[in-house]
Amino acid sequence: MAFATVPVPGLMAMPVFCQLLVAPALSLSFDVPGGYQSLVIDLQIRNTWASNFSGFRVAFNGDLTAANYEFTRDSYDISGASISSFTANSIPSPGSIPGTTATANFVSQSTISIDRYSDTDFHKVGLATTGSQYLNSGAGIVVYNSMFRWKSTSAITSVTIYNTGGSSFVAGSYCSAYTVREA
Amino acid sequence: MGVSRALGLVPSIVQPIATTNLAAPAASFDFQNIPMNSYSVYQLELVLRGTVAAVDTEFYVRFNGDSGANYSSMLTERNGAGGQYSSGSFSANQMHFGWFTSSSGPANIACQWSLKIVNPSGSFYKTVNVNGFDVSGGSAGDYVLHSGFGTWMNTSPINRITIYPGTGNIAAGSSCTLYGYRFP
């Protein structure tokens, strides 16, 4: 089968950031240009936290004040257990991430989207979908769906993704982001 | 290549790689020889209906033609009657993310599914996030939202993606488009 890879007028997804870590890093951070409708972030990550899994967080414009955020998250594991939770005054945690005691090469994958990220009328809200596997047995796979709010009307000009325990993303972790232009 | 925003010709990082629209039933959507190392993310958008004489059939995925016990996956369900459920499997022969309507299900319904594969040429095991739905009848509980996640326990770059039903074929009229994200 032959493949055509020509650019398509009208699909205005513009690159913002793309990084494949060649060495561990405490965070994945990038600036975001204004003037577009939506921001979409894709992650495939693993960290150096000494456990099967821990959390990761997403902050905007360098604002690390927990009281400026809130999020709601559903999580399901493979055993059928589910948890729905609302967390006030906390920097969004869209899911979990395998650590050093997880089975080798297992990772989490997440997509985070924020519509109207550069507008200045409403607080910024977004959606995230994350899947994570850390063991090949038991409750070792989890799916998360979440929404979050940053209680600021400022345009998002930068994004910082980091681990809850202060650990690093391992080499091989991936992050990319793009903006979508409005019609 | 020249670039002109005024003419709406800004190259997009999201590029269509291949599309299949079924004129006749087929056993699978099978994208082969995908250019490896060219794309940072794959995204598939599907509209699916099955041919088997059942209300619905399983939604299965494999990579690189691997039929070995090298997949782990889980699916979640939330239906219109308020029910929710999740399940999955380890070391299976394929990834299972839910079901889609088949020939004994409601007429004229095909189910929409979306898959995203991030870092398909990376050094870790390969992963996929999935969202879709199934309609198996006319009552509230028959309308089901699915989300899921899967791991192919292999570090090879993905060069083939196969989507197929548990039983029977994929019906004529079904479609699948594969997109790639190419960052400069």
Short mmCIF file of C-alpha atoms in Angstrom, two decimals:
data_model
loop_
_atom_site.label_atom_id
_atom_site.label_comp_id
_atom_site.label_asym_id
_atom_site.label_seq_id
_atom_site.Cartn_x
_atom_site.Cartn_y
_atom_site.Cartn_z
CA MET A 1 0.00 0.00 0.00
CA ALA A 2 1.37 3.43 -0.96
CA PHE A 3 1.06 6.36 1.37
CA ALA A 4 0.66 10.03 0.55
CA THR A 5 1.95 12.48 3.13
CA VAL A 6 1.14 15.83 1.62
CA PRO A 7 0.11 18.75 3.83
CA VAL A 8 -3.64 19.33 3.85
CA PRO A 9 -4.90 22.92 3.66
CA GLY A 10 -7.45 23.52 6.37
CA LEU A 11 -5.96 21.19 8.94
CA MET A 12 -4.14 23.88 10.86
CA ALA A 13 -2.34 21.94 13.52
CA MET A 14 0.80 23.91 14.24
CA PRO A 15 3.79 22.43 16.08
CA VAL A 16 4.61 23.91 19.48
CA PHE A 17 6.96 21.45 21.13
CA CYS A 18 8.39 17.98 20.61
CA GLN A 19 10.93 16.36 22.90
CA LEU A 20 12.22 12.84 23.30
CA LEU A 21 14.35 12.79 26.43
CA VAL A 22 17.88 11.48 25.96
CA ALA A 23 18.61 11.91 29.68
CA PRO A 24 16.36 12.07 32.77
CA ALA A 25 14.67 15.42 33.34
CA LEU A 26 12.76 16.83 36.31
CA SER A 27 10.11 18.38 34.09
CA LEU A 28 8.88 18.85 30.56
CA SER A 29 8.36 22.56 29.99
CA PHE A 30 7.63 24.65 26.94
CA ASP A 31 6.29 28.01 25.86
CA VAL A 32 3.02 28.28 23.94
CA PRO A 33 2.37 30.89 21.27
CA GLY A 34 -0.93 32.76 21.34
CA GLY A 35 -3.45 33.22 18.61
CA TYR A 36 -4.76 29.71 18.18
CA GLN A 37 -7.96 27.99 19.29
CA SER A 38 -6.84 24.84 21.08
CA LEU A 39 -3.73 23.36 22.65
CA VAL A 40 -3.18 19.59 22.56
CA ILE A 41 -0.40 17.82 24.47
CA ASP A 42 0.60 14.17 23.98
CA LEU A 43 2.78 12.29 26.46
CA GLN A 44 4.40 8.87 26.76
CA ILE A 45 6.26 8.87 30.07
CA ARG A 46 7.89 6.88 32.86
CA ASN A 47 9.70 8.18 35.93
CA THR A 48 12.43 7.47 38.47
CA TRP A 49 10.15 7.33 41.54
CA ALA A 50 10.97 4.20 43.57
CA SER A 51 7.54 2.59 43.37
CA ASN A 52 5.29 0.86 40.89
CA PHE A 53 3.55 4.13 40.09
CA SER A 54 3.07 7.73 41.18
CA GLY A 55 1.36 10.79 39.80
CA PHE A 56 2.28 13.55 37.43
CA ARG A 57 0.97 17.10 37.29
CA VAL A 58 0.37 19.84 34.74
CA ALA A 59 0.80 23.53 35.61
CA PHE A 60 0.48 26.68 33.56
CA ASN A 61 2.51 29.88 33.31
CA GLY A 62 4.77 28.76 36.13
CA ASP A 63 1.91 28.96 38.64
CA LEU A 64 2.62 26.26 41.25
CA THR A 65 0.11 27.56 43.82
CA ALA A 66 -2.18 24.61 44.49
CA ALA A 67 -5.09 26.85 45.51
CA ASN A 68 -5.25 28.15 41.94
CA TYR A 69 -6.33 24.78 40.50
CA GLU A 70 -8.92 22.04 40.86
CA PHE A 71 -9.65 18.83 39.01
CA THR A 72 -12.10 15.93 38.73
CA ARG A 73 -10.91 12.49 37.73
CA ASP A 74 -12.42 9.08 37.05
CA SER A 75 -10.11 6.10 37.21
CA TYR A 76 -10.81 2.50 36.31
CA ASP A 77 -8.52 -0.44 36.82
CA ILE A 78 -8.61 -3.79 35.10
CA SER A 79 -10.29 -5.49 38.07
CA GLY A 80 -13.43 -3.44 37.57
CA ALA A 81 -12.81 -1.02 40.42
CA SER A 82 -13.50 2.61 39.71
CA ILE A 83 -12.97 5.82 41.62
CA SER A 84 -14.44 9.23 40.87
CA SER A 85 -12.96 12.11 42.78
CA PHE A 86 -12.93 15.89 42.91
CA THR A 87 -9.80 17.52 44.26
CA ALA A 88 -9.99 21.18 45.25
CA ASN A 89 -6.93 23.38 45.55
CA SER A 90 -4.61 20.99 43.79
CA ILE A 91 -2.54 21.16 40.63
CA PRO A 92 -4.12 18.79 38.08
CA SER A 93 -2.91 15.20 38.10
CA PRO A 94 -4.26 13.58 34.91
CA GLY A 95 -3.11 10.09 35.82
CA SER A 96 -0.36 7.84 37.09
CA ILE A 97 3.06 6.99 35.72
CA PRO A 98 5.17 3.84 36.14
CA GLY A 99 8.21 4.09 38.41
CA THR A 100 11.38 2.15 38.92
CA THR A 101 9.77 -0.99 40.39
CA ALA A 102 7.26 -1.27 37.56
CA THR A 103 7.89 -3.86 34.88
CA ALA A 104 10.56 -2.65 32.45
CA ASN A 105 9.36 -0.74 29.40
CA PHE A 106 5.80 -0.17 30.68
CA VAL A 107 4.77 3.48 30.31
CA SER A 108 1.76 5.75 30.54
CA GLN A 109 0.25 7.61 27.62
CA SER A 110 -1.77 10.80 28.01
CA THR A 111 -3.49 13.39 25.85
CA ILE A 112 -4.40 16.76 27.36
CA SER A 113 -6.48 19.31 25.47
CA ILE A 114 -7.32 22.91 26.37
CA ASP A 115 -9.72 24.86 24.21
CA ARG A 116 -9.38 28.65 23.97
CA TYR A 117 -6.14 28.48 25.91
CA SER A 118 -5.05 31.96 24.85
CA ASP A 119 -8.32 33.79 25.51
CA THR A 120 -8.63 36.03 28.56
CA ASP A 121 -12.32 35.87 29.43
CA PHE A 122 -12.94 32.62 31.33
CA HIS A 123 -10.80 30.51 33.62
CA LYS A 124 -8.86 27.89 31.69
CA VAL A 125 -10.35 24.40 31.58
CA GLY A 126 -9.20 21.23 29.90
CA LEU A 127 -9.73 17.52 29.43
CA ALA A 128 -7.28 14.66 29.74
CA THR A 129 -7.27 10.96 28.90
CA THR A 130 -4.52 8.78 30.34
CA GLY A 131 -3.74 5.08 30.22
CA SER A 132 -1.04 3.59 32.40
CA GLN A 133 0.40 0.13 32.86
CA TYR A 134 2.94 -0.72 35.53
CA LEU A 135 2.53 -4.48 36.01
CA ASN A 136 1.41 -7.30 33.76
CA SER A 137 -0.94 -8.75 36.39
CA GLY A 138 -3.39 -7.81 39.11
CA ALA A 139 -4.65 -4.24 38.84
CA GLY A 140 -1.64 -3.25 36.76
CA ILE A 141 -3.49 -1.22 34.12
CA VAL A 142 -5.50 1.93 34.81
CA VAL A 143 -7.51 4.28 32.57
CA TYR A 144 -8.16 7.87 33.69
CA ASN A 145 -10.52 10.51 32.32
CA SER A 146 -10.30 13.94 33.89
CA MET A 147 -11.15 17.62 33.65
CA PHE A 148 -9.33 20.49 35.32
CA ARG A 149 -9.57 24.22 35.94
CA TRP A 150 -6.85 26.80 36.34
CA LYS A 151 -8.50 29.70 38.13
CA SER A 152 -6.96 32.34 35.94
CA THR A 153 -8.22 34.37 33.01
CA SER A 154 -4.67 34.84 31.75
CA ALA A 155 -3.69 33.35 28.43
CA ILE A 156 -1.65 30.18 28.81
CA THR A 157 1.85 31.05 27.67
CA SER A 158 3.77 28.10 29.09
CA VAL A 159 3.20 24.56 30.31
CA THR A 160 5.14 22.59 32.91
CA ILE A 161 4.65 18.85 33.41
CA TYR A 162 6.33 17.30 36.44
CA ASN A 163 6.17 14.35 38.83
CA THR A 164 4.33 14.55 42.15
CA GLY A 165 7.22 13.10 44.15
CA GLY A 166 9.91 15.29 42.68
CA SER A 167 11.40 12.47 40.64
CA SER A 168 12.53 12.71 37.03
CA PHE A 169 11.11 11.54 33.75
CA VAL A 170 13.37 8.81 32.43
CA ALA A 171 15.26 8.94 29.14
CA GLY A 172 12.98 7.83 26.32
CA SER A 173 10.01 9.76 27.71
CA TYR A 174 8.19 11.76 25.06
CA CYS A 175 6.20 14.99 24.99
CA SER A 176 4.78 16.93 22.06
CA ALA A 177 2.27 19.73 21.74
CA TYR A 178 0.45 21.47 18.96
CA THR A 179 -2.07 24.26 18.57
CA VAL A 180 -5.12 24.16 16.35
CA ARG A 181 -6.09 27.24 14.43
CA GLU A 182 -9.71 28.35 14.43
CA ALA A 183 -11.59 28.64 11.15
CA MET B 1 7.77 24.53 0.13
CA GLY B 2 6.29 27.99 0.19
CA VAL B 3 4.12 28.87 3.16
CA SER B 4 1.26 31.32 3.10
CA ARG B 5 -1.13 31.77 5.99
CA ALA B 6 -3.22 34.16 3.90
CA LEU B 7 -3.92 31.38 1.44
CA GLY B 8 -4.55 28.86 4.16
CA LEU B 9 -1.59 26.73 3.10
CA VAL B 10 0.21 26.45 6.42
CA PRO B 11 1.48 22.87 6.50
CA SER B 12 -0.23 20.92 9.23
CA ILE B 13 1.66 18.56 11.48
CA VAL B 14 -1.37 16.26 11.26
CA GLN B 15 -1.13 14.49 7.94
CA PRO B 16 -3.35 11.80 6.45
CA ILE B 17 -1.36 8.65 5.75
CA ALA B 18 -4.05 6.36 4.38
CA THR B 19 -7.82 5.97 4.22
CA THR B 20 -9.89 2.88 3.54
CA ASN B 21 -13.60 3.03 2.74
CA LEU B 22 -15.05 -0.44 2.41
CA ALA B 23 -17.10 -1.07 -0.72
CA ALA B 24 -17.49 -4.70 0.33
CA PRO B 25 -17.13 -6.51 3.66
CA ALA B 26 -13.55 -7.12 4.76
CA ALA B 27 -11.89 -9.14 7.49
CA SER B 28 -9.95 -6.15 8.80
CA PHE B 29 -8.55 -2.69 8.33
CA ASP B 30 -4.92 -3.52 7.83
CA PHE B 31 -2.45 -0.68 7.33
CA GLN B 32 0.88 -2.17 6.32
CA ASN B 33 4.30 -0.70 5.58
CA ILE B 34 3.62 2.44 7.59
CA PRO B 35 6.72 4.63 7.25
CA MET B 36 8.62 4.02 10.48
CA ASN B 37 10.37 6.87 12.27
CA SER B 38 8.47 9.43 10.20
CA TYR B 39 5.73 10.26 12.67
CA SER B 40 5.67 11.06 16.38
CA VAL B 41 2.02 10.13 16.88
CA TYR B 42 -0.47 7.97 14.97
CA GLN B 43 -4.18 8.64 15.17
CA LEU B 44 -6.89 6.45 13.68
CA GLU B 45 -10.48 7.51 13.14
CA LEU B 46 -12.96 4.71 12.42
CA VAL B 47 -16.61 4.19 11.60
CA LEU B 48 -17.43 0.51 12.15
CA ARG B 49 -20.25 -1.98 11.75
CA GLY B 50 -19.97 -5.76 11.70
CA THR B 51 -21.50 -8.47 9.53
CA VAL B 52 -21.87 -11.27 12.06
CA ALA B 53 -25.45 -12.16 13.03
CA ALA B 54 -25.16 -10.73 16.52
CA VAL B 55 -26.04 -7.37 18.08
CA ASP B 56 -22.36 -6.46 18.32
CA THR B 57 -18.87 -7.84 17.96
CA GLU B 58 -15.49 -7.33 19.60
CA PHE B 59 -13.12 -4.49 18.62
CA TYR B 60 -9.60 -5.98 18.40
CA VAL B 61 -6.23 -4.41 17.53
CA ARG B 62 -2.80 -5.86 16.71
CA PHE B 63 0.50 -4.30 15.74
CA ASN B 64 3.09 -5.50 13.22
CA GLY B 65 1.12 -8.67 12.54
CA ASP B 66 2.09 -10.09 15.93
CA SER B 67 -0.41 -12.79 16.96
CA GLY B 68 1.60 -13.89 20.00
CA ALA B 69 0.57 -13.48 23.63
CA ASN B 70 2.22 -10.06 23.78
CA TYR B 71 -0.65 -7.67 24.49
CA SER B 72 -2.25 -6.27 27.60
CA SER B 73 -5.35 -4.13 27.41
CA MET B 74 -8.32 -2.92 29.36
CA LEU B 75 -11.63 -1.40 28.48
CA THR B 76 -14.18 0.63 30.38
CA GLU B 77 -17.91 0.86 29.77
CA ARG B 78 -20.45 3.46 30.82
CA ASN B 79 -23.95 2.84 29.52
CA GLY B 80 -27.06 4.93 29.20
CA ALA B 81 -28.73 3.21 32.13
CA GLY B 82 -26.03 4.36 34.54
CA GLY B 83 -24.05 1.14 34.56
CA GLN B 84 -20.27 1.09 34.50
CA TYR B 85 -17.81 -1.70 34.11
CA SER B 86 -14.17 -2.35 33.32
CA SER B 87 -12.21 -5.43 32.39
CA GLY B 88 -9.13 -6.49 30.52
CA SER B 89 -6.52 -9.10 29.90
CA PHE B 90 -2.79 -9.66 30.28
CA SER B 91 -0.52 -11.45 27.83
CA ALA B 92 -3.32 -11.86 25.32
CA ASN B 93 -3.09 -12.41 21.57
CA GLN B 94 -4.65 -9.03 20.77
CA MET B 95 -5.89 -5.86 22.43
CA HIS B 96 -9.62 -5.75 23.16
CA PHE B 97 -11.18 -2.31 23.69
CA GLY B 98 -14.93 -2.95 23.47
CA TRP B 99 -17.61 -3.81 20.93
CA PHE B 100 -19.28 -2.28 17.91
CA THR B 101 -22.72 -2.77 16.35
CA SER B 102 -23.23 -5.76 14.05
CA SER B 103 -25.95 -6.99 11.71
CA SER B 104 -28.51 -7.99 14.39
CA GLY B 105 -28.13 -4.63 16.10
CA PRO B 106 -30.07 -1.48 15.26
CA ALA B 107 -30.20 -0.71 11.55
CA ASN B 108 -28.11 2.06 10.03
CA ILE B 109 -25.86 2.52 13.05
CA ALA B 110 -22.11 2.39 12.66
CA CYS B 111 -19.90 3.07 15.67
CA GLN B 112 -17.22 5.74 15.87
CA TRP B 113 -13.85 4.88 17.38
CA SER B 114 -10.66 6.88 17.82
CA LEU B 115 -7.19 5.51 18.64
CA LYS B 116 -4.04 7.42 19.47
CA ILE B 117 -0.56 5.90 19.54
CA VAL B 118 2.08 8.22 20.98
CA ASN B 119 5.79 7.71 20.26
CA PRO B 120 5.30 4.66 18.01
CA SER B 121 9.01 4.42 17.28
CA GLY B 122 10.18 5.00 20.84
CA SER B 123 12.26 2.70 22.99
CA PHE B 124 9.49 1.59 25.39
CA TYR B 125 6.68 -0.91 24.87
CA LYS B 126 4.07 0.56 22.53
CA THR B 127 0.87 2.05 23.92
CA VAL B 128 -2.53 3.11 22.64
CA ASN B 129 -5.41 5.13 24.10
CA VAL B 130 -8.87 4.40 22.70
CA ASN B 131 -12.34 5.94 22.82
CA GLY B 132 -15.48 4.71 21.09
CA PHE B 133 -19.04 3.54 21.47
CA ASP B 134 -21.35 0.58 20.85
CA VAL B 135 -25.11 0.47 20.28
CA SER B 136 -26.47 -3.06 20.68
CA GLY B 137 -30.20 -2.37 20.96
CA GLY B 138 -32.86 0.20 21.65
CA SER B 139 -32.83 0.49 25.43
CA ALA B 140 -30.76 2.88 27.49
CA GLY B 141 -28.37 0.18 28.66
CA ASP B 142 -27.58 -0.73 25.08
CA TYR B 143 -25.87 2.61 24.45
CA VAL B 144 -22.32 2.19 25.70
CA LEU B 145 -19.33 4.54 25.84
CA HIS B 146 -15.96 2.83 25.82
CA SER B 147 -12.50 4.06 26.74
CA GLY B 148 -9.44 1.92 26.98
CA PHE B 149 -5.70 1.53 27.04
CA GLY B 150 -3.39 -1.13 25.69
CA THR B 151 0.25 -2.12 25.65
CA TRP B 152 2.04 -4.11 22.99
CA MET B 153 4.94 -5.65 24.87
CA ASN B 154 7.48 -5.06 22.14
CA THR B 155 10.00 -2.26 21.66
CA SER B 156 10.00 -2.45 17.84
CA PRO B 157 8.68 0.53 15.89
CA ILE B 158 5.09 0.11 14.76
CA ASN B 159 4.86 -0.42 11.00
CA ARG B 160 1.52 -2.22 10.76
CA ILE B 161 -1.83 -1.65 12.47
CA THR B 162 -4.64 -4.20 12.12
CA ILE B 163 -8.17 -3.65 13.39
CA TYR B 164 -10.60 -6.54 13.18
CA PRO B 165 -13.83 -7.90 14.68
CA GLY B 166 -14.13 -10.86 17.02
CA THR B 167 -16.36 -12.71 14.58
CA GLY B 168 -17.37 -12.16 10.98
CA ASN B 169 -16.27 -9.22 8.86
CA ILE B 170 -16.34 -5.46 8.94
CA ALA B 171 -19.38 -4.34 6.96
CA ALA B 172 -19.35 -2.40 3.70
CA GLY B 173 -19.61 1.34 4.35
CA SER B 174 -17.22 1.18 7.29
CA SER B 175 -14.13 3.37 7.08
CA CYS B 176 -10.77 4.01 8.70
CA THR B 177 -8.32 6.88 8.29
CA LEU B 178 -4.79 6.78 9.63
CA TYR B 179 -3.15 10.13 10.45
CA GLY B 180 0.43 10.84 11.42
CA TYR B 181 1.82 13.77 13.39
CA ARG B 182 5.05 14.98 11.85
CA PHE B 183 7.00 17.53 13.90
CA PRO B 184 9.75 19.56 12.26
#
